Amino acid sequence: MAPAQLQSLRWGSLEAEEYLSDCSPVKGDLSCPRPNRIGGCVAERFFAHASNDTDTENWHALSDHLIATGQLAAEFGAVFGVEKATRLAGLLHDLGKYSEAFQKRLHGSLDRVDHSTAGAVIIKQRASTGGDAAIAELVAFAIAGHHAGLADRTGRSSLGERLKKKVAPLDLVWETEIAPDTTGLMPAFERSCDPAMAAFQFGFLGRMIFSCLVDADYRDTETYFAALRGEMPAREWPALEEIVDGLIVKFDSFMDDLQAGSASTDVNDLRRDVLAHVRAGADMPRGFFTLTVPTGGGKTLTSLGFALDHAKRHGLSRIIYAIPFTSIIDQTVSTFAAVLGDEYILEHHSALDEEKPRSREQRDKLNLAMEDWAAPLIVTTNVQLFESLFA
């Protein structure tokens, strides 16, 4: 950014020139290759996280963390068309760590340093017109809240008040190390013409951007510290697209055996008809569907068959089976496991039986999967589903 531009940028009472420190080398001073404006010496390398070792060789390079977090967040956001926004959130979320104050903290200083506000300030400054400004607002909310949670829209704890804070000056090397692209943030998707629905969509999009950032940040940090311990997090689940054909084969085989072993009664004949009718509709476009069948009509298996076929038809990444009552979850999970095997099923709700016999590795994998529902098939409650979306 040119000096003339720096002079013109302001955020509240904070001038951009004051915010972004001038780290031009001082002639003849060989002891400090990157001095700052107030005489302090800025580190040649910047770090996001420190190991217990005082040797910085194994510390987590800040640029590595920001780029990796941005890449992960972009992959998560690509599912709903906001990969540019989520990548930018990842690149800028820890921008405040490009400060002498934060680097001193990694070396033992006890002074608290706000490292999340800086990125929110930058994105608001640089994407300030049209649709990009609207998405930048959501990205700023995500960045500012990636540790403490989303800020309020108004009041003393609002994002606007947060961004008026004066924070530690940044070393300008961040521009070259992460090179963020702040253009073209507005995704190309259909927006409602109804103001209330459009507001709901906008707020929901903000929560999804926030979720992508928090998950990506946590994962990259987790990977760094796990590598120091010589471990790798047990997060590997097959994508539903990779296994759905095999799951459908298992489902068909189970239903064939079930029907072959059942007497030809009116109820069983109706169950077959319901299953065939519902599965025939799985090729319909994605949307909302209802299944109204009397008790005993085979809704659990029929809905599973539809979900598998519909997921295959549209390349869906997971099946989430939400049930209103915890009392019937165990039965549903047992049924699904009998049909498909339990290695692809995640059970997540408040009444989960923690005492089920599992190895430590299995427990760790399931606990991690509850953080992001990475499993191909999730069985949960309506409460857990809506809390995951709106909490």
Coordinates of C-alpha atoms in Angstrom, one line a residue:
M1 CA 0.0 0.0 0.0
A2 CA 1.4 3.4 -1.0
P3 CA 2.2 6.0 1.7
A4 CA -0.5 8.3 0.2
Q5 CA -3.1 5.6 0.7
L6 CA -1.9 5.0 4.2
Q7 CA -2.4 8.7 5.0
S8 CA -6.0 8.6 3.9
L9 CA -7.1 5.4 5.6
R10 CA -8.8 5.8 9.0
W11 CA -10.7 3.5 11.3
G12 CA -12.4 5.4 14.1
S13 CA -9.6 7.3 15.9
L14 CA -6.9 4.9 14.5
E15 CA -5.0 6.0 11.5
A16 CA -3.8 3.2 9.2
E17 CA -0.2 4.6 9.2
E18 CA -0.2 4.3 12.9
Y19 CA -1.8 0.9 12.8
L20 CA 0.6 -0.6 10.2
S21 CA 4.1 0.0 11.6
D22 CA 6.9 1.3 9.3
C23 CA 9.6 -1.2 9.4
S24 CA 12.1 0.2 6.9
P25 CA 15.7 -0.7 7.7
V26 CA 17.8 1.9 9.5
K27 CA 21.0 2.7 7.6
G28 CA 24.1 1.4 9.3
D29 CA 22.3 -0.5 12.0
L30 CA 23.4 -4.1 11.5
S31 CA 22.3 -5.4 14.8
C32 CA 18.6 -5.0 14.1
P33 CA 17.7 -5.8 10.4
R34 CA 14.0 -5.0 11.0
P35 CA 13.7 -2.1 13.5
N36 CA 10.3 -0.5 14.2
R37 CA 9.5 3.1 14.5
I38 CA 9.9 3.4 18.2
G39 CA 13.3 1.8 18.4
G40 CA 12.3 -1.8 19.1
C41 CA 13.6 -4.7 17.1
V42 CA 11.1 -6.8 15.3
A43 CA 11.8 -10.5 14.9
E44 CA 12.9 -11.7 11.4
R45 CA 10.5 -14.6 11.7
F46 CA 7.0 -14.5 13.1
F47 CA 5.3 -17.4 14.9
A48 CA 1.8 -18.4 15.6
H49 CA 2.4 -20.9 18.3
A50 CA 5.4 -21.8 20.4
S51 CA 6.5 -25.3 21.6
N52 CA 7.9 -26.0 25.0
D53 CA 11.4 -25.8 23.5
T54 CA 13.0 -22.4 23.6
D55 CA 14.7 -23.1 20.3
T56 CA 12.3 -21.6 17.7
E57 CA 13.3 -24.1 15.0
N58 CA 10.2 -26.1 15.8
W59 CA 7.8 -23.2 16.5
H60 CA 4.8 -22.8 14.3
A61 CA 5.6 -20.2 11.6
L62 CA 2.8 -17.7 11.4
S63 CA 2.7 -17.6 7.6
D64 CA 2.4 -21.4 7.5
H65 CA -0.5 -21.3 10.0
L66 CA -2.4 -18.5 8.2
I67 CA -2.0 -20.1 4.7
A68 CA -2.9 -23.6 5.9
T69 CA -5.9 -22.3 7.8
G70 CA -7.0 -20.3 4.8
Q71 CA -6.7 -23.4 2.6
L72 CA -8.8 -25.5 5.0
A73 CA -11.4 -22.8 5.4
A74 CA -11.6 -22.4 1.6
E75 CA -12.2 -26.1 1.3
F76 CA -15.0 -26.0 3.8
G77 CA -16.5 -22.8 2.3
A78 CA -16.4 -24.2 -1.2
V79 CA -19.4 -26.4 -0.4
F80 CA -21.7 -23.3 -0.3
G81 CA -19.8 -21.0 -2.7
V82 CA -17.9 -18.7 -0.3
E83 CA -14.4 -20.2 -0.6
K84 CA -12.8 -16.7 -1.3
A85 CA -14.4 -15.3 1.8
T86 CA -13.5 -18.2 4.0
R87 CA -9.9 -18.3 2.6
L88 CA -9.6 -14.6 3.5
A89 CA -10.9 -15.2 7.0
G90 CA -8.2 -17.9 7.4
L91 CA -5.5 -15.7 6.1
L92 CA -6.3 -12.7 8.3
H93 CA -7.6 -14.3 11.5
D94 CA -4.4 -14.1 13.4
L95 CA -3.0 -11.0 11.7
G96 CA -2.3 -9.4 15.0
K97 CA 0.4 -11.9 15.7
Y98 CA 2.5 -9.9 13.2
S99 CA 3.3 -7.6 16.1
E100 CA 6.3 -7.2 18.3
A101 CA 3.9 -7.4 21.3
F102 CA 2.6 -10.8 20.4
Q103 CA 6.0 -12.2 19.6
K104 CA 7.2 -11.1 23.0
R105 CA 4.3 -12.9 24.5
L106 CA 5.5 -16.1 22.8
H107 CA 8.9 -15.6 24.4
G108 CA 7.4 -15.2 27.9
S109 CA 5.9 -11.8 28.3
L110 CA 2.7 -11.9 30.4
D111 CA 1.1 -8.9 28.7
R112 CA -2.2 -9.7 27.0
V113 CA -2.3 -9.0 23.3
D114 CA -5.4 -8.7 21.1
H115 CA -4.4 -10.6 18.0
S116 CA -7.8 -11.0 16.3
T117 CA -9.0 -7.5 15.9
A118 CA -6.3 -6.5 13.4
G119 CA -7.5 -8.8 10.6
A120 CA -11.1 -7.6 11.1
V121 CA -9.9 -4.0 10.7
I122 CA -8.0 -4.8 7.5
I123 CA -10.8 -6.6 5.7
K124 CA -13.3 -3.8 6.5
Q125 CA -10.8 -1.3 5.1
R126 CA -10.0 -3.1 2.0
A127 CA -13.3 -4.5 0.9
S128 CA -15.5 -1.5 1.5
T129 CA -17.8 -1.2 -1.5
G130 CA -20.9 -3.0 -2.9
G131 CA -21.5 -6.7 -2.2
D132 CA -17.9 -7.2 -1.2
A133 CA -18.4 -4.9 1.8
A134 CA -21.4 -6.9 3.0
I135 CA -19.4 -10.2 2.9
A136 CA -16.4 -8.4 4.4
E137 CA -18.6 -7.5 7.4
L138 CA -19.3 -11.2 7.9
V139 CA -15.7 -12.1 7.6
A140 CA -14.8 -9.4 10.1
F141 CA -17.3 -10.8 12.6
A142 CA -15.8 -14.3 12.1
I143 CA -12.2 -13.0 12.6
A144 CA -12.9 -10.8 15.6
G145 CA -14.8 -13.7 17.3
H146 CA -12.8 -16.7 16.4
H147 CA -11.8 -17.1 20.1
A148 CA -14.5 -15.3 22.1
G149 CA -17.5 -16.0 19.8
L150 CA -19.5 -13.8 17.5
A151 CA -19.9 -10.2 18.7
D152 CA -23.2 -8.4 19.1
R153 CA -24.4 -6.1 16.2
T154 CA -25.0 -3.2 18.5
G155 CA -24.1 -2.0 22.0
R156 CA -20.8 -1.8 24.0
S157 CA -19.7 -5.3 23.0
S158 CA -20.5 -4.8 19.3
L159 CA -18.1 -5.4 16.4
G160 CA -18.0 -1.6 15.7
E161 CA -16.9 -0.8 19.2
R162 CA -14.4 -3.6 19.1
L163 CA -12.8 -2.2 15.9
K164 CA -12.3 1.2 17.5
K165 CA -9.7 -0.3 19.8
K166 CA -6.1 0.6 19.3
V167 CA -4.1 -2.6 18.8
A168 CA -0.4 -3.4 18.5
P169 CA 1.2 -2.1 15.2
L170 CA 1.8 -4.8 12.6
D171 CA 5.0 -5.5 10.7
L172 CA 4.4 -4.9 7.0
V173 CA 6.0 -8.2 6.1
W174 CA 2.5 -9.7 6.4
E175 CA 1.6 -8.3 3.0
T176 CA 4.2 -10.3 1.2
E177 CA 4.0 -13.4 3.4
I178 CA 0.3 -14.1 2.9
A179 CA -0.7 -11.7 0.0
P180 CA -4.5 -11.7 0.7
D181 CA -6.9 -11.0 -2.2
T182 CA -9.8 -9.0 -0.9
T183 CA -11.7 -8.7 -4.2
G184 CA -14.6 -10.7 -5.6
L185 CA -16.0 -11.8 -2.2
M186 CA -19.7 -11.7 -3.0
P187 CA -20.7 -15.3 -3.9
A188 CA -22.9 -15.9 -6.9
F189 CA -26.0 -17.5 -5.4
E190 CA -29.7 -16.8 -5.5
R191 CA -30.8 -14.4 -2.8
S192 CA -34.4 -14.0 -1.5
C193 CA -36.4 -10.9 -2.5
D194 CA -38.2 -11.0 0.8
P195 CA -36.3 -8.7 3.3
A196 CA -36.9 -11.0 6.3
M197 CA -35.7 -14.1 4.5
A198 CA -32.7 -12.2 3.0
A199 CA -31.7 -11.1 6.5
F200 CA -32.0 -14.7 7.7
Q201 CA -29.9 -15.9 4.8
F202 CA -27.2 -13.3 5.5
G203 CA -27.0 -14.1 9.2
F204 CA -26.9 -17.8 8.5
L205 CA -24.1 -17.3 5.9
G206 CA -22.2 -15.4 8.6
R207 CA -22.5 -18.3 11.0
M208 CA -21.2 -20.7 8.4
I209 CA -18.2 -18.5 7.5
F210 CA -17.5 -18.3 11.3
S211 CA -17.8 -22.1 11.6
C212 CA -15.4 -22.7 8.6
L213 CA -12.8 -20.4 10.2
V214 CA -13.0 -21.8 13.7
D215 CA -12.8 -25.4 12.5
A216 CA -9.9 -24.7 10.1
D217 CA -8.0 -22.8 12.8
Y218 CA -8.5 -25.5 15.3
R219 CA -7.5 -28.2 12.9
D220 CA -4.3 -26.6 11.8
T221 CA -3.3 -25.8 15.3
E222 CA -4.2 -29.3 16.4
T223 CA -2.1 -30.8 13.6
Y224 CA 1.0 -28.7 14.6
F225 CA 0.9 -29.7 18.3
A226 CA 0.0 -33.4 17.5
A227 CA 3.1 -33.5 15.2
L228 CA 5.3 -32.3 18.1
R229 CA 4.0 -35.2 20.1
G230 CA 4.6 -37.6 17.2
E231 CA 0.9 -38.2 16.8
M232 CA -1.8 -37.6 14.2
P233 CA -5.5 -36.8 15.1
A234 CA -7.9 -39.6 14.3
R235 CA -10.1 -37.6 12.0
E236 CA -10.1 -39.8 8.9
W237 CA -13.6 -40.7 7.7
P238 CA -14.4 -41.8 4.2
A239 CA -16.4 -39.4 2.1
L240 CA -20.0 -40.5 1.6
E241 CA -19.5 -40.2 -2.2
E242 CA -16.7 -42.9 -2.0
I243 CA -18.8 -45.5 -0.1
V244 CA -22.4 -44.8 -1.1
D245 CA -22.5 -47.5 -3.8
G246 CA -21.3 -50.1 -1.3
L247 CA -23.8 -48.9 1.3
I248 CA -26.6 -49.2 -1.2
V249 CA -25.5 -52.7 -2.0
K250 CA -25.6 -53.5 1.8
F251 CA -29.0 -51.9 2.1
D252 CA -30.5 -53.8 -0.9
S253 CA -29.0 -57.1 0.4
F254 CA -30.5 -56.5 3.9
M255 CA -33.9 -55.7 2.5
D256 CA -33.9 -58.7 0.2
D257 CA -33.1 -61.0 3.1
L258 CA -35.7 -59.3 5.3
Q259 CA -38.4 -59.6 2.8
A260 CA -37.5 -63.1 1.9
G261 CA -37.8 -64.1 5.5
S262 CA -41.1 -62.3 6.0
A263 CA -44.5 -63.8 5.4
S264 CA -46.6 -62.4 2.6
T265 CA -49.1 -60.4 4.7
D266 CA -51.0 -57.2 3.9
V267 CA -48.7 -55.2 6.2
N268 CA -45.5 -56.6 4.7
D269 CA -46.8 -56.1 1.1
L270 CA -47.6 -52.4 2.0
R271 CA -44.1 -52.0 3.4
R272 CA -42.6 -53.2 0.2
D273 CA -44.8 -50.9 -1.8
V274 CA -43.9 -47.9 0.4
L275 CA -40.2 -48.6 0.1
A276 CA -40.4 -48.9 -3.7
H277 CA -42.5 -45.8 -4.1
V278 CA -40.3 -43.7 -1.8
R279 CA -37.0 -44.8 -3.4
A280 CA -38.4 -44.1 -6.9
G281 CA -38.6 -40.5 -5.9
A282 CA -35.0 -40.2 -4.9
D283 CA -34.0 -38.8 -8.3
M284 CA -36.1 -35.7 -7.7
P285 CA -34.2 -32.4 -7.3
R286 CA -32.9 -31.6 -3.9
G287 CA -35.5 -30.0 -1.6
F288 CA -37.8 -30.7 1.3
F289 CA -39.9 -34.0 1.3
T290 CA -42.3 -35.5 3.8
L291 CA -42.9 -39.2 4.5
T292 CA -46.3 -39.9 6.1
V293 CA -46.6 -43.6 7.0
P294 CA -48.6 -45.2 9.8
T295 CA -46.8 -46.8 12.8
G296 CA -45.2 -50.1 11.7
G297 CA -45.0 -49.1 8.1
G298 CA -41.2 -49.2 7.9
K299 CA -40.4 -45.5 8.0
T300 CA -36.9 -46.0 9.5
L301 CA -35.6 -48.3 6.8
T302 CA -37.6 -46.6 4.0
S303 CA -36.2 -43.1 4.8
L304 CA -32.6 -44.6 5.0
G305 CA -33.1 -46.1 1.5
F306 CA -34.3 -42.8 0.2
A307 CA -31.4 -40.9 1.8
L308 CA -28.8 -43.3 0.3
D309 CA -30.3 -43.1 -3.2
H310 CA -30.8 -39.3 -3.0
A311 CA -27.2 -38.8 -1.7
K312 CA -25.8 -40.8 -4.6
R313 CA -28.0 -39.0 -7.2
H314 CA -26.8 -35.6 -6.0
G315 CA -23.3 -36.3 -4.8
L316 CA -24.1 -35.3 -1.2
S317 CA -21.4 -35.4 1.4
R318 CA -23.3 -36.8 4.4
I319 CA -26.6 -38.0 5.7
I320 CA -27.9 -36.4 8.9
Y321 CA -30.7 -38.3 10.6
A322 CA -32.4 -36.1 13.2
I323 CA -34.9 -37.6 15.6
P324 CA -37.1 -35.7 18.1
F325 CA -36.6 -38.0 21.1
T326 CA -33.5 -39.5 22.6
S327 CA -35.5 -42.5 23.7
I328 CA -35.6 -43.9 20.2
I329 CA -32.1 -43.0 19.0
D330 CA -30.5 -46.2 20.3
Q331 CA -33.0 -48.3 18.4
T332 CA -32.4 -46.3 15.2
V333 CA -28.6 -46.5 15.5
S334 CA -28.9 -50.3 16.1
T335 CA -31.0 -50.7 13.0
F336 CA -28.7 -48.7 10.8
A337 CA -25.7 -50.6 12.2
A338 CA -27.4 -53.9 11.4
V339 CA -27.9 -52.7 7.8
L340 CA -24.7 -50.8 7.0
G341 CA -22.2 -51.7 9.8
D342 CA -21.3 -49.3 12.6
E343 CA -18.0 -48.1 11.3
Y344 CA -19.6 -45.3 9.3
I345 CA -22.1 -44.1 11.9
L346 CA -21.7 -41.2 14.4
E347 CA -24.2 -41.0 17.2
H348 CA -24.3 -37.5 18.8
H349 CA -26.8 -36.3 21.4
S350 CA -27.0 -35.5 25.1
A351 CA -28.0 -39.0 26.2
L352 CA -25.1 -40.7 24.5
D353 CA -24.0 -43.8 26.3
E354 CA -20.3 -43.1 27.2
E355 CA -19.9 -46.6 28.7
K356 CA -20.3 -48.5 25.4
P357 CA -17.3 -50.8 25.0
R358 CA -14.9 -49.0 22.7
S359 CA -11.1 -48.8 22.3
R360 CA -9.4 -45.5 23.2
E361 CA -8.8 -44.9 19.5
Q362 CA -12.5 -45.4 18.7
R363 CA -13.5 -43.0 21.5
D364 CA -11.0 -40.4 20.3
K365 CA -12.2 -40.7 16.7
L366 CA -15.9 -40.4 17.7
N367 CA -15.3 -37.5 20.0
L368 CA -13.4 -35.6 17.3
A369 CA -16.1 -36.3 14.8
M370 CA -18.7 -34.8 17.1
E371 CA -16.9 -31.4 16.6
D372 CA -17.6 -31.2 12.9
W373 CA -19.8 -34.2 12.0
A374 CA -17.2 -35.6 9.6
A375 CA -18.8 -39.1 9.5
P376 CA -20.8 -40.1 6.5
L377 CA -23.9 -40.9 8.5
I378 CA -24.9 -38.9 11.7
V379 CA -27.7 -39.8 13.9
T380 CA -28.7 -37.0 16.3
T381 CA -31.6 -35.1 17.9
N382 CA -33.5 -32.2 16.5
V383 CA -32.2 -30.1 19.4
Q384 CA -28.6 -31.0 18.6
L385 CA -29.1 -30.3 14.9
F386 CA -30.6 -26.8 15.5
E387 CA -28.0 -26.0 18.1
S388 CA -25.3 -26.9 15.7
L389 CA -26.8 -24.6 13.1
F390 CA -27.8 -21.6 15.2
A391 CA -26.1 -21.7 18.6

